[in-house]
XYZ file of C-alpha atoms in Angstrom:
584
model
C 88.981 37.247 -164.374
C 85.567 36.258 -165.366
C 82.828 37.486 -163.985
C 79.419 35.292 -163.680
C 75.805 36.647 -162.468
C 72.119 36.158 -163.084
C 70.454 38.855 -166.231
C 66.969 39.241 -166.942
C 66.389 36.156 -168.429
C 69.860 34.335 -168.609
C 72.927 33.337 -166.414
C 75.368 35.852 -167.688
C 79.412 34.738 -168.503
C 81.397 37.758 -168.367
C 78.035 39.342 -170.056
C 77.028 36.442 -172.602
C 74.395 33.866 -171.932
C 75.432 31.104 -170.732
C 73.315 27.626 -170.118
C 74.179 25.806 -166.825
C 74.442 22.403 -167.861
C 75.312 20.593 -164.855
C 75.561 16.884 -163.189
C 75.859 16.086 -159.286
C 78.654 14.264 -158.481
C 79.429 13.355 -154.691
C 83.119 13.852 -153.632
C 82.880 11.852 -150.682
C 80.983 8.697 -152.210
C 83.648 8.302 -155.207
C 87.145 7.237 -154.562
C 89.220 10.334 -154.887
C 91.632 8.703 -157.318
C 88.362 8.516 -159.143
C 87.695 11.724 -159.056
C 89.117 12.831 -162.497
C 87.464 10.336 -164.226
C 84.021 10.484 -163.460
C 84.127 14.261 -164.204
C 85.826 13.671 -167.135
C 82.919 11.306 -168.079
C 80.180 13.838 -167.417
C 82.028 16.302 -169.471
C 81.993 13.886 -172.371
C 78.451 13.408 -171.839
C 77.902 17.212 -172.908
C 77.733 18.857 -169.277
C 79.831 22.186 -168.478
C 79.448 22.329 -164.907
C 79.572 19.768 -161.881
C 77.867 20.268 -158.512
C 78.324 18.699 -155.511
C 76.612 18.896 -151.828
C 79.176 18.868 -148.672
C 78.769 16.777 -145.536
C 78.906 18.405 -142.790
C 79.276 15.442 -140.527
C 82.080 14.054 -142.513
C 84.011 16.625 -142.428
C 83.192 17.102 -138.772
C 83.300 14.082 -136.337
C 83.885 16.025 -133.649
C 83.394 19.773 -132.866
C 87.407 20.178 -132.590
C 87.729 18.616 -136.256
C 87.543 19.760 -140.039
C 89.150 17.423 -141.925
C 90.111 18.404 -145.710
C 92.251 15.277 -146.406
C 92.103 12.174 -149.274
C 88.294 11.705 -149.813
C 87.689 15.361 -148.182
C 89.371 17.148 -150.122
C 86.894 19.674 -151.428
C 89.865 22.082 -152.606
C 91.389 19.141 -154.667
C 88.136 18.080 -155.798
C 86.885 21.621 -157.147
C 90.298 22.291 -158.530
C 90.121 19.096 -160.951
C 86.954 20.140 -162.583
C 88.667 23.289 -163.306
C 91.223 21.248 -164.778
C 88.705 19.461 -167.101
C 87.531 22.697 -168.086
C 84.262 22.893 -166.069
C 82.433 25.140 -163.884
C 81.566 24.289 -160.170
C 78.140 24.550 -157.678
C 78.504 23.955 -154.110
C 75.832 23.011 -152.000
C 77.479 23.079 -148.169
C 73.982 22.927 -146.226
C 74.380 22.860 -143.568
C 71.601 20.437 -144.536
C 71.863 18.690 -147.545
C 69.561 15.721 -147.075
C 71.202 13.584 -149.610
C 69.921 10.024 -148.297
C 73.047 10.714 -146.022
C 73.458 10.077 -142.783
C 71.484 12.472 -140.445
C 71.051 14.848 -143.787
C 74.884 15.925 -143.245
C 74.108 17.341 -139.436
C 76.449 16.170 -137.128
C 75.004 13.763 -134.217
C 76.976 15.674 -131.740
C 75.602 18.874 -132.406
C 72.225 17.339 -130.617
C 73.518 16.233 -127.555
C 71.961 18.855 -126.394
C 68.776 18.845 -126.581
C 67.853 22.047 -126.534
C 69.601 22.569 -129.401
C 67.388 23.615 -132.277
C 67.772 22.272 -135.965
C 67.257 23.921 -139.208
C 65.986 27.303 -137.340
C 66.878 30.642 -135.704
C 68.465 28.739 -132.353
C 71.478 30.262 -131.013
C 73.340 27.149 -130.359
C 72.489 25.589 -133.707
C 73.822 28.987 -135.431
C 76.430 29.152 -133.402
C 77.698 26.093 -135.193
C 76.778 26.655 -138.231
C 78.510 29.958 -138.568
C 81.605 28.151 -137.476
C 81.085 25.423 -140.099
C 80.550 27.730 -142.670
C 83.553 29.675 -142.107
C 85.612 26.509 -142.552
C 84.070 25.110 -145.992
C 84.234 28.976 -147.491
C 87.606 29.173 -146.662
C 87.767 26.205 -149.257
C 85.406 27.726 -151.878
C 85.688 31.323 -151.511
C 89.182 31.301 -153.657
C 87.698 29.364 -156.026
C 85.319 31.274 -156.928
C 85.034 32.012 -160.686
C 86.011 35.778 -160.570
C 89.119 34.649 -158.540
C 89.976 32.094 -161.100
C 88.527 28.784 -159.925
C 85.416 27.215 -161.284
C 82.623 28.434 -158.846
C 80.046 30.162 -160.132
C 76.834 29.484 -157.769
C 76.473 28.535 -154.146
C 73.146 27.322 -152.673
C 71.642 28.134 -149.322
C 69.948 25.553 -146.978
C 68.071 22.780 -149.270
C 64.878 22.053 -149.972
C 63.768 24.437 -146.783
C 59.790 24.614 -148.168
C 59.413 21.552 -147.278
C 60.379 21.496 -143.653
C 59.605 25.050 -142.551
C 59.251 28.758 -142.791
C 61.819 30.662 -140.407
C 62.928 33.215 -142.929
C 65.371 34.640 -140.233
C 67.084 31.480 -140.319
C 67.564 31.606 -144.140
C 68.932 35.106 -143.428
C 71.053 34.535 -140.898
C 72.458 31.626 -143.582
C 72.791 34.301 -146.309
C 74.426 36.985 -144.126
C 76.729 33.896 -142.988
C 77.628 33.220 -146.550
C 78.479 36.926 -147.776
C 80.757 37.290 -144.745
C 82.709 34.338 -145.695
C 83.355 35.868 -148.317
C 81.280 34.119 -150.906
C 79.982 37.017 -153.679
C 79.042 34.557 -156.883
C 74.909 34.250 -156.939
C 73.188 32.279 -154.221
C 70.729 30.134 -154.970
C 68.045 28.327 -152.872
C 66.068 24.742 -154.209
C 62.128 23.718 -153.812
C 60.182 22.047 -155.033
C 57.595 23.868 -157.581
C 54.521 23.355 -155.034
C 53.327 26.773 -154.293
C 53.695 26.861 -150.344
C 57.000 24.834 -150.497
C 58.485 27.760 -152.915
C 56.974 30.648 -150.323
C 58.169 28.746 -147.596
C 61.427 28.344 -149.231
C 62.751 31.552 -151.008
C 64.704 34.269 -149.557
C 64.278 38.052 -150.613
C 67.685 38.971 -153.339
C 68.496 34.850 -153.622
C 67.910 33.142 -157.120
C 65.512 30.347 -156.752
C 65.465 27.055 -158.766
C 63.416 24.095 -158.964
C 64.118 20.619 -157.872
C 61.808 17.916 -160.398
C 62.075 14.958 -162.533
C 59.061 14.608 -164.495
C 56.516 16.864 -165.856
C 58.696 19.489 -166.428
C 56.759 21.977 -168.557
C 54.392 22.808 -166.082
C 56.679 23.113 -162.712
C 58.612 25.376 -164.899
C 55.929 27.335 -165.130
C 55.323 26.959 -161.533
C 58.146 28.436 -160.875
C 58.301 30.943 -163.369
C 55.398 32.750 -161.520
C 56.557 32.608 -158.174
C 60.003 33.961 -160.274
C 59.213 36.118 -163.100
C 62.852 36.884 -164.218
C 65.858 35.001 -164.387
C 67.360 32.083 -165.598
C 64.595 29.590 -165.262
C 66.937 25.794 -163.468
C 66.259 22.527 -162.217
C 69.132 22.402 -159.937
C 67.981 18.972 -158.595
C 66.376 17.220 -162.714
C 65.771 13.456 -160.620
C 66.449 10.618 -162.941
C 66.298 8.003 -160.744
C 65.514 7.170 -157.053
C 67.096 5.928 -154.126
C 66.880 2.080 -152.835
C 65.834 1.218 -149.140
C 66.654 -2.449 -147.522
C 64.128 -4.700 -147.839
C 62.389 -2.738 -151.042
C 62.673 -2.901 -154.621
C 65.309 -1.230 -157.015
C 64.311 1.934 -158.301
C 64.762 2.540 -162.267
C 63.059 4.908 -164.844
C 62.400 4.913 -168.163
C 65.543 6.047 -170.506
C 63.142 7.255 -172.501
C 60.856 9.166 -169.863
C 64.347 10.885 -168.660
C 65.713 11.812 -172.086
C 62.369 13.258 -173.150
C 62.007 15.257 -169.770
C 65.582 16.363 -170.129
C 64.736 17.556 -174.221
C 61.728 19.773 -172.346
C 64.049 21.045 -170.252
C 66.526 22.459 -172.935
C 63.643 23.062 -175.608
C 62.360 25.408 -172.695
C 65.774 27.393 -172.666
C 66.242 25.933 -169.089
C 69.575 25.213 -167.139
C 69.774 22.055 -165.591
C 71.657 19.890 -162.743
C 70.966 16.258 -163.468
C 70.560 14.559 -159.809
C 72.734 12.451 -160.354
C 75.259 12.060 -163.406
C 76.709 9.483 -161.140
C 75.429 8.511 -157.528
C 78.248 6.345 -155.993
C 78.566 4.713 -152.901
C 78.057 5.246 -149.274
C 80.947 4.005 -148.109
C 81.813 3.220 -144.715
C 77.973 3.723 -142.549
C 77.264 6.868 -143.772
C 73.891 5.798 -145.319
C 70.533 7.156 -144.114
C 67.207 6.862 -143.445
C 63.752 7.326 -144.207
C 60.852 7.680 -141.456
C 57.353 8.840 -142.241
C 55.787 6.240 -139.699
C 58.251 3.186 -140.859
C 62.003 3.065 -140.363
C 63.137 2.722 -143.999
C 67.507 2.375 -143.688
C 68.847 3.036 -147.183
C 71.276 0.875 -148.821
C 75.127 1.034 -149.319
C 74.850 1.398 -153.098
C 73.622 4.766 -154.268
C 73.798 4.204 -157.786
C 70.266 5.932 -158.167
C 69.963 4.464 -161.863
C 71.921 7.373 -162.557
C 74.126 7.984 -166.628
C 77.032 6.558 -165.091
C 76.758 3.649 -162.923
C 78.047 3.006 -159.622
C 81.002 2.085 -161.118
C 81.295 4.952 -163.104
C 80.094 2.874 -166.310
C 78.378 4.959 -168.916
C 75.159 3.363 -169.403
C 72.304 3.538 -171.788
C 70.808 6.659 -169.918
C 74.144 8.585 -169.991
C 74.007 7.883 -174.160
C 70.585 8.871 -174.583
C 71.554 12.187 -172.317
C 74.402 12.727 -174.836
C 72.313 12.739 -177.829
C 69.740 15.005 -176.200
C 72.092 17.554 -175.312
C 73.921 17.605 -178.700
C 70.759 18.601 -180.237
C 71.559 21.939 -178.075
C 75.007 21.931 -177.613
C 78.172 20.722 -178.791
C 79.497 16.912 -176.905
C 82.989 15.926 -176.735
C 84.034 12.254 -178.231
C 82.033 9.410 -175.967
C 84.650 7.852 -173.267
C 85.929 4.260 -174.249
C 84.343 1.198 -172.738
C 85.596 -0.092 -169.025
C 87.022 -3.400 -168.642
C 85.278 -6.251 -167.369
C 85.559 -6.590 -163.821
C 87.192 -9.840 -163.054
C 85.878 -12.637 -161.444
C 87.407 -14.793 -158.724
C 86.397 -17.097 -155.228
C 88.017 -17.393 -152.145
C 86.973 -19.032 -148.715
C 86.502 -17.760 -145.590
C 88.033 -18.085 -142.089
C 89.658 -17.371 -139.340
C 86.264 -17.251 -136.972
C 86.711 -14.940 -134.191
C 83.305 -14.405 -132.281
C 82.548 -11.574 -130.376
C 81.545 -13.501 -127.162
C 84.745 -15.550 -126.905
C 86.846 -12.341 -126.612
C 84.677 -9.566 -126.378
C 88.150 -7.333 -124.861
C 89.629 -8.062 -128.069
C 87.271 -6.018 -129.996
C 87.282 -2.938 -127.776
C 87.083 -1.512 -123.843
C 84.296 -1.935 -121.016
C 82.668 1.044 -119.977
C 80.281 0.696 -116.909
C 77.298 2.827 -116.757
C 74.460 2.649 -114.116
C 71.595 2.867 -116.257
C 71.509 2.148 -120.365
C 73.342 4.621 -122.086
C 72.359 5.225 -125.656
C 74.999 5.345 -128.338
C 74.856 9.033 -128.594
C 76.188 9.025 -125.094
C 79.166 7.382 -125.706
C 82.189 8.502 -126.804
C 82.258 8.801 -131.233
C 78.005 7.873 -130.679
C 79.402 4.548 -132.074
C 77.450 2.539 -134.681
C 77.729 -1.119 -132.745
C 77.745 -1.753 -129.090
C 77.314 -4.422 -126.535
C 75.426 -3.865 -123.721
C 75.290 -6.620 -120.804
C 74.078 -6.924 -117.104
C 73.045 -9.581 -114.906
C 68.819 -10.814 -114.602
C 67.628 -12.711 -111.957
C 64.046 -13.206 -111.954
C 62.334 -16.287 -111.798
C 60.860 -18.412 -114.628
C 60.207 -16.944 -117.585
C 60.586 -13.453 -118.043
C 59.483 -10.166 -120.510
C 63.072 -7.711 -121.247
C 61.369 -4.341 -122.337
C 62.759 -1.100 -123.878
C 61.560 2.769 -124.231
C 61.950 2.255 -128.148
C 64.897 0.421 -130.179
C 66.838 2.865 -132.747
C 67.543 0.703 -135.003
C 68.013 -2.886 -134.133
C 68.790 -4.806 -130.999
C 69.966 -8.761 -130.960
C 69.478 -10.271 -127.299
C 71.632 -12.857 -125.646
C 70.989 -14.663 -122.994
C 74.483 -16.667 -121.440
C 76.000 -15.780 -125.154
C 72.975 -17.566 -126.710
C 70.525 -16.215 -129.413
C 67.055 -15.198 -128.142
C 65.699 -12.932 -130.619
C 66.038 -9.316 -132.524
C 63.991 -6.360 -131.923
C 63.215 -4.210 -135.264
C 62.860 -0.576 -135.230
C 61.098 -0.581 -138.579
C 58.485 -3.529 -136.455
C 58.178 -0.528 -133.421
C 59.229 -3.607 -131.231
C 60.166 -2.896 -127.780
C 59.804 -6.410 -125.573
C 60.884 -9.682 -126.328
C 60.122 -13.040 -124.038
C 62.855 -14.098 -122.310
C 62.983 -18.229 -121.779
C 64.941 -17.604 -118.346
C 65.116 -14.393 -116.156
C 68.218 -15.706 -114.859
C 72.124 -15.303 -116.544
C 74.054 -13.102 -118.617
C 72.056 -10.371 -121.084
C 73.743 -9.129 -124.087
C 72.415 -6.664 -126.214
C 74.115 -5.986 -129.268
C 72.445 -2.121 -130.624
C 73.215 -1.312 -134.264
C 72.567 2.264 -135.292
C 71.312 1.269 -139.227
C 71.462 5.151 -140.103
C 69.944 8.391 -139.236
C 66.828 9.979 -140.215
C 67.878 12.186 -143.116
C 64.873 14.188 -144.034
C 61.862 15.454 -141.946
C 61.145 16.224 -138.012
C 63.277 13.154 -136.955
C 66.222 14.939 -137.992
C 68.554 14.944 -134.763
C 67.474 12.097 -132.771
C 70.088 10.365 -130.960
C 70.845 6.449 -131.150
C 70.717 3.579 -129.689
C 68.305 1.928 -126.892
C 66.118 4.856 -125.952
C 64.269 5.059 -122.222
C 66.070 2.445 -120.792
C 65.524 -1.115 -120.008
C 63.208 -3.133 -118.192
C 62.416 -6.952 -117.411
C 59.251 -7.599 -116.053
C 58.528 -3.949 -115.798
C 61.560 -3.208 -113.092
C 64.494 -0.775 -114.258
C 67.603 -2.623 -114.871
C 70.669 -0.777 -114.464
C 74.626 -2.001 -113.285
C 75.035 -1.876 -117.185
C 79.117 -2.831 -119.137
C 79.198 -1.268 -121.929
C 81.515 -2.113 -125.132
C 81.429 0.669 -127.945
C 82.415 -1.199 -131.198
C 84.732 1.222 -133.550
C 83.507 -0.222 -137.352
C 85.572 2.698 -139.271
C 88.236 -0.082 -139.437
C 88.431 -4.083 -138.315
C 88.063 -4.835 -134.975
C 91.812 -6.079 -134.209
C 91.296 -9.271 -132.826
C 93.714 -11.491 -134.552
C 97.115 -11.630 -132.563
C 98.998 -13.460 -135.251
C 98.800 -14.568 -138.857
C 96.997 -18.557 -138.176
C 94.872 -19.126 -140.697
C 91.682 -21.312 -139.359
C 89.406 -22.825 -142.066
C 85.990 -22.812 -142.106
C 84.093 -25.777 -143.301
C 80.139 -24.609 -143.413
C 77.894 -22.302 -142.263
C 78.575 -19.823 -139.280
C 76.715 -18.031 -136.625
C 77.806 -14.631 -135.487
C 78.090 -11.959 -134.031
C 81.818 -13.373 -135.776
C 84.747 -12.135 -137.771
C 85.896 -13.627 -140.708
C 88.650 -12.865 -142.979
C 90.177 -14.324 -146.423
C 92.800 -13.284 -148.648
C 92.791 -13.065 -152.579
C 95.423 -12.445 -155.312
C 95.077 -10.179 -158.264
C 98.139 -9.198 -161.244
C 96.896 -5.927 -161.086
C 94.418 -3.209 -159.177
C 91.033 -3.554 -160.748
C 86.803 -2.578 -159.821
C 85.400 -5.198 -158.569
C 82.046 -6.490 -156.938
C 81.707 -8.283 -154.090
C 78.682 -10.948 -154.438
C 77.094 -10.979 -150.534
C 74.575 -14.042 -151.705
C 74.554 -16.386 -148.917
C 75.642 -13.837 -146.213
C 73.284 -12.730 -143.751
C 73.889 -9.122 -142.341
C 76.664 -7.427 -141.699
C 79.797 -4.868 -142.643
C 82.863 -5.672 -145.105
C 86.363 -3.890 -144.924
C 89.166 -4.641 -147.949
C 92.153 -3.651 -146.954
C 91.358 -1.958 -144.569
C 88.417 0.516 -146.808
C 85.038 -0.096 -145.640
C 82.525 -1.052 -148.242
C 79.406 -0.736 -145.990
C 77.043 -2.792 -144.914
C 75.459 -5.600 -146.603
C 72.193 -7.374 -145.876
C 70.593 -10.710 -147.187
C 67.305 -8.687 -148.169
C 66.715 -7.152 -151.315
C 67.532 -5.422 -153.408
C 71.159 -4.986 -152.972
C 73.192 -8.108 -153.778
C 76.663 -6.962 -154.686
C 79.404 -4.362 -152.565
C 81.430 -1.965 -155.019
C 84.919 -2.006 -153.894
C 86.633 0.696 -156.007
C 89.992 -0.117 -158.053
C 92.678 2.316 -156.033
C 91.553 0.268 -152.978
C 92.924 -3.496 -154.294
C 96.280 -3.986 -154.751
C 98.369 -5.526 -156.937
C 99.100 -8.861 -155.281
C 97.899 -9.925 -152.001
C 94.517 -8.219 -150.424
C 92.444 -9.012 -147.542
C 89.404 -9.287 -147.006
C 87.305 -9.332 -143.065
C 83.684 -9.647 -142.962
C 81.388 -8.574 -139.859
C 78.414 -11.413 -139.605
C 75.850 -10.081 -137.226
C 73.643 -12.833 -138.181
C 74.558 -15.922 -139.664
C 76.345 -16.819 -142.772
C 75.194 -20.053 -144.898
C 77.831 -19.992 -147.540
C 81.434 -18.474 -146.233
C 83.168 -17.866 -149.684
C 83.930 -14.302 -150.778
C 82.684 -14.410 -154.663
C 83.687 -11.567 -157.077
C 81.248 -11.160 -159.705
C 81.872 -8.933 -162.969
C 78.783 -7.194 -162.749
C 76.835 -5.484 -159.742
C 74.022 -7.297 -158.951
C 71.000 -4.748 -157.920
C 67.336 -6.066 -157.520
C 68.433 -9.421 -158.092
C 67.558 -12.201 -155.683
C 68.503 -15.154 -157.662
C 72.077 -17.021 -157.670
């Protein structure tokens, strides 16, 4: 079998140097029956290797689950880039920051909250080691020297830059030997001198994560590393969006030219990311140095290959810059245009009409946050009975992430996270309140890491406790079922929600598509049952991916989730995605 480990100067191939040449490429945020080609794609685009983080949390939504199946399967996954005739790096964490939810952690692992995160805590180890058993089971055989196409396996990520336990790192190590993982470990920091201190672990290769200026963080890390293959394991060619910012895009040219330093330097590499995908479902994070920054469905991160999976002009100028090194394989053929097509909406079905439809009342004496309900759902309402007179103030410990009152099943206003607003007038203290809490996606990276959901510190109007609380925990990993028989129920303008809304469409055969959200307000879309994410009327995401494998030929369906309101109720397919546009 062959046999792969770190020389003096090189990565060694059953003792021959051998250049990682590598591309991230998230399992979970690709369709799996879009699995084979995307890695197919970054092997034509001159790459040898493919590595990919694992969620936790995914694979873990509840401490009695590990589920390997369909768009988990990391086995099936790591055994079809053997198949294409590439190597493997696995990154399980347990943190993997990612711009996914919580950073991979699981929100039940912090319901305790004593439980310590990303350090030497018994109860956070505890899990860990348990965790790590599981996802080894899946790599450990396919490992290169057992025949499969691992050849590195990273500890932690990125640990320099949150903190310093090096117990913790070695507890992680000793975890990962006993699993039975033997191919080099690796750890990843950036070249800043106390984040690589901070970071490295005594006997553990340590690589660079970096996407400009390359030269000189080599060199940075060349001195805190003076043998060894020299490797960007995270070479950034892009950036992550956030609601309510701007696209992020660089150069072609700045890439390409960073990437030719790179290999002119004798370097491996692991462009972050050869293709980003999508985060499907709500499985998108969040950003929080001071402002709650929630980050959009789309990750396409201006990466070579789109979030389609299109090779575009950065994934050609990649190719040419690693031929000059290498030898590429023929350039994939062009994808089809994705068709276009418009259907209407209907079939209204608001949440205060039937609000038993959509799930079951709870009662809880004080506010619960979502954390401490059942699944720490993503949507729930909350409602109790005011009586105060006149006018009144309703008042919260702090909103995580967004909170839209009712009073009697009528709009008063919506409390922002991101605005650190906790009180809103009320018009009346008398009637029915409704709160409808959205959890818009955990804090991936930093000290917020952990925090539970939801309305936080109770609530208060005019500065008295209220408690007597119903509580209705809204599942969102499929549609509510709230339709009890096929009428179909036109719409004929705009429409205020909290509502469901479905449509049907028609196509001769599966095909990508993108799903133009202009016109819609806020809110979550499901095809057939697959949910696309969220959408949101600010910028700079405009169009939903929905993935090929998940239409059908024939008839498809379509339900939206309008949390807001909706001005133009027509689904529109567009043939292009539609990121940092604003315009119709």
């Amino acid at each position: 079998m062959p046999e792969f480990r770190i020389g003096e100067q090189d990565f060694l191939l059953d003792g021959q140097p051998f250049r990682v040449l590598s591309g991230a490429l998230h399992y979970f945020r690709v369709h799996p029956e879009q699995w084979a080609d995307r890695i197919d794609k970054a092997r034509r685009m001159g790459l040898n290797t493919i590595e990919t983080y694992v969620p936790w949390n995914a694979h873990a939504p509840t401490p009695t689950e590990f589920d390997l199946t369909g768009g988990l399967d990391l086995g099936r996954f790591l055994r079809l880039v053997a198949e294409a005739g590439m190597y493997a790096i696995v990154r399980p964490g347990p943190y993997i920051c990612a711009e996914w939810d919580n950073g991979g952690l699981p929100a039940w692992l912090f319901r305790d909250p004593e439980t310590g995160i990303r350090r030497s805590e018994h109860r956070y180890l505890t899990a860990v080691r348990e965790y790590l058993r599981r996802v080894h089971e899946v790599i450990a055989p396919l490992q290169v020297h057992r025949g499969g196409p691992v050849i590195l396996v990273q500890i932690e990520n990125e640990y320099g830059a949150y903190g310093s336990d090096k117990a913790y790192l070695q507890t992680l190590v000793d975890y990962t030997s006993d699993a039975g993982i033997t191919v080099p470990l690796t750890t990843v920091d950036q070249p800043i001198d106390e984040m690589m201190v901070a970071g490295r672990i005594d006997g553990v290769h340590m690589t660079g994560s970096f996407g400009s200026r390359c030269a000189e963080r080599l060199a940075t890390l060349r001195r805190h590393q003076p043998t060894g293959p020299l490797m960007c394991s995270e070479f950034w060619v892009g950036w992550f969006d956030h609601w309510g910012a701007h696209h992020h895009t660089t150069p072609v040219e700045d890439s390409a030219a960073e990437l030719d330093t790179l290999l002119a330097a004798g370097a491996s590499v692991n462009i972050y990311l050869v293709h980003g995908g999508t985060n499907f479902g709500l499985t998108s994070g969040a950003s929080d140095k001071g402002v709650y920054q929630p980050t959009v469905t789309s990750y396409d991160y201006d990466a070579p290959l789109d979030e389609a999976g299109r090779p575009t002009a950065k994934y050609h100028a990649f190719r040419e810059v690693i031929a000059k090194y290498h030898p590429v394989p023929d350039a994939p053929p062009p994808a089809p245009p994705a068709p276009s097509l418009t259907t209407p909406l209907g079939d209204p079905v608001r949440l205060f009409d039937n609000p038993e439809a959509w799930g079951s009342w709870q009662h809880h004496h004080t506010l619960p946050r979502l954390d401490d309900l059942d699944g720490a759902p993503r949507l729930a309402l909350l409602r109790t009975r005011i009586d105060a007179p006149g006018a009144a103030v309703l008042g919260f410990g702090e909103v995580r992430d967004r909170a839209s009152v009712f009073l009697d099943d009528q709009p008063v206003g919506t409390l922002l996270r991101e605005h650190h607003q906790r009180v809103l007038g009320l018009g009346s203290g008398t009637g029915s309140l409704s709160v409808l809490i959205e959890d818009q996606g955990r804090v991936n990276y930093g000290p917020r890491i952990g925090e539970p959901k939801g309305l936080i510190g109770g609530a208060t109007l005019n500065g008295v406790p209220l408690t007597g609380w119903d509580v209705l925990p809204i599942d969102l990993s499929c549609p509510p079922p709230v339709w009890p028989d096929e009428q179909r129920t036109p719409l004929t303008g705009p429409v205020a929600g909290p509502v469901l809304l479905r449509a049907g469409f028609s196509l001769p055969e599966p095909a990508d598509l993108h799903l133009d959200t202009q016109g819609w307000g806020k809110g979550v879309v499901w095809v057939n049952g697959f949910c696309l994410g969220r959408y949101w009327s600010r910028t700079p995401q405009r169009t939903l991916y929905l993935p090929g494998p998940v239409v059908r030929a024939g008839e498809n369906e379509v339900v939206v989730l309008e949390l807001d309101a909706m001005g133009e109720p027509v689904v529109h397919f567009v043939p292009e995605p539609l990121l940092g546009h604003t315009e119709a």
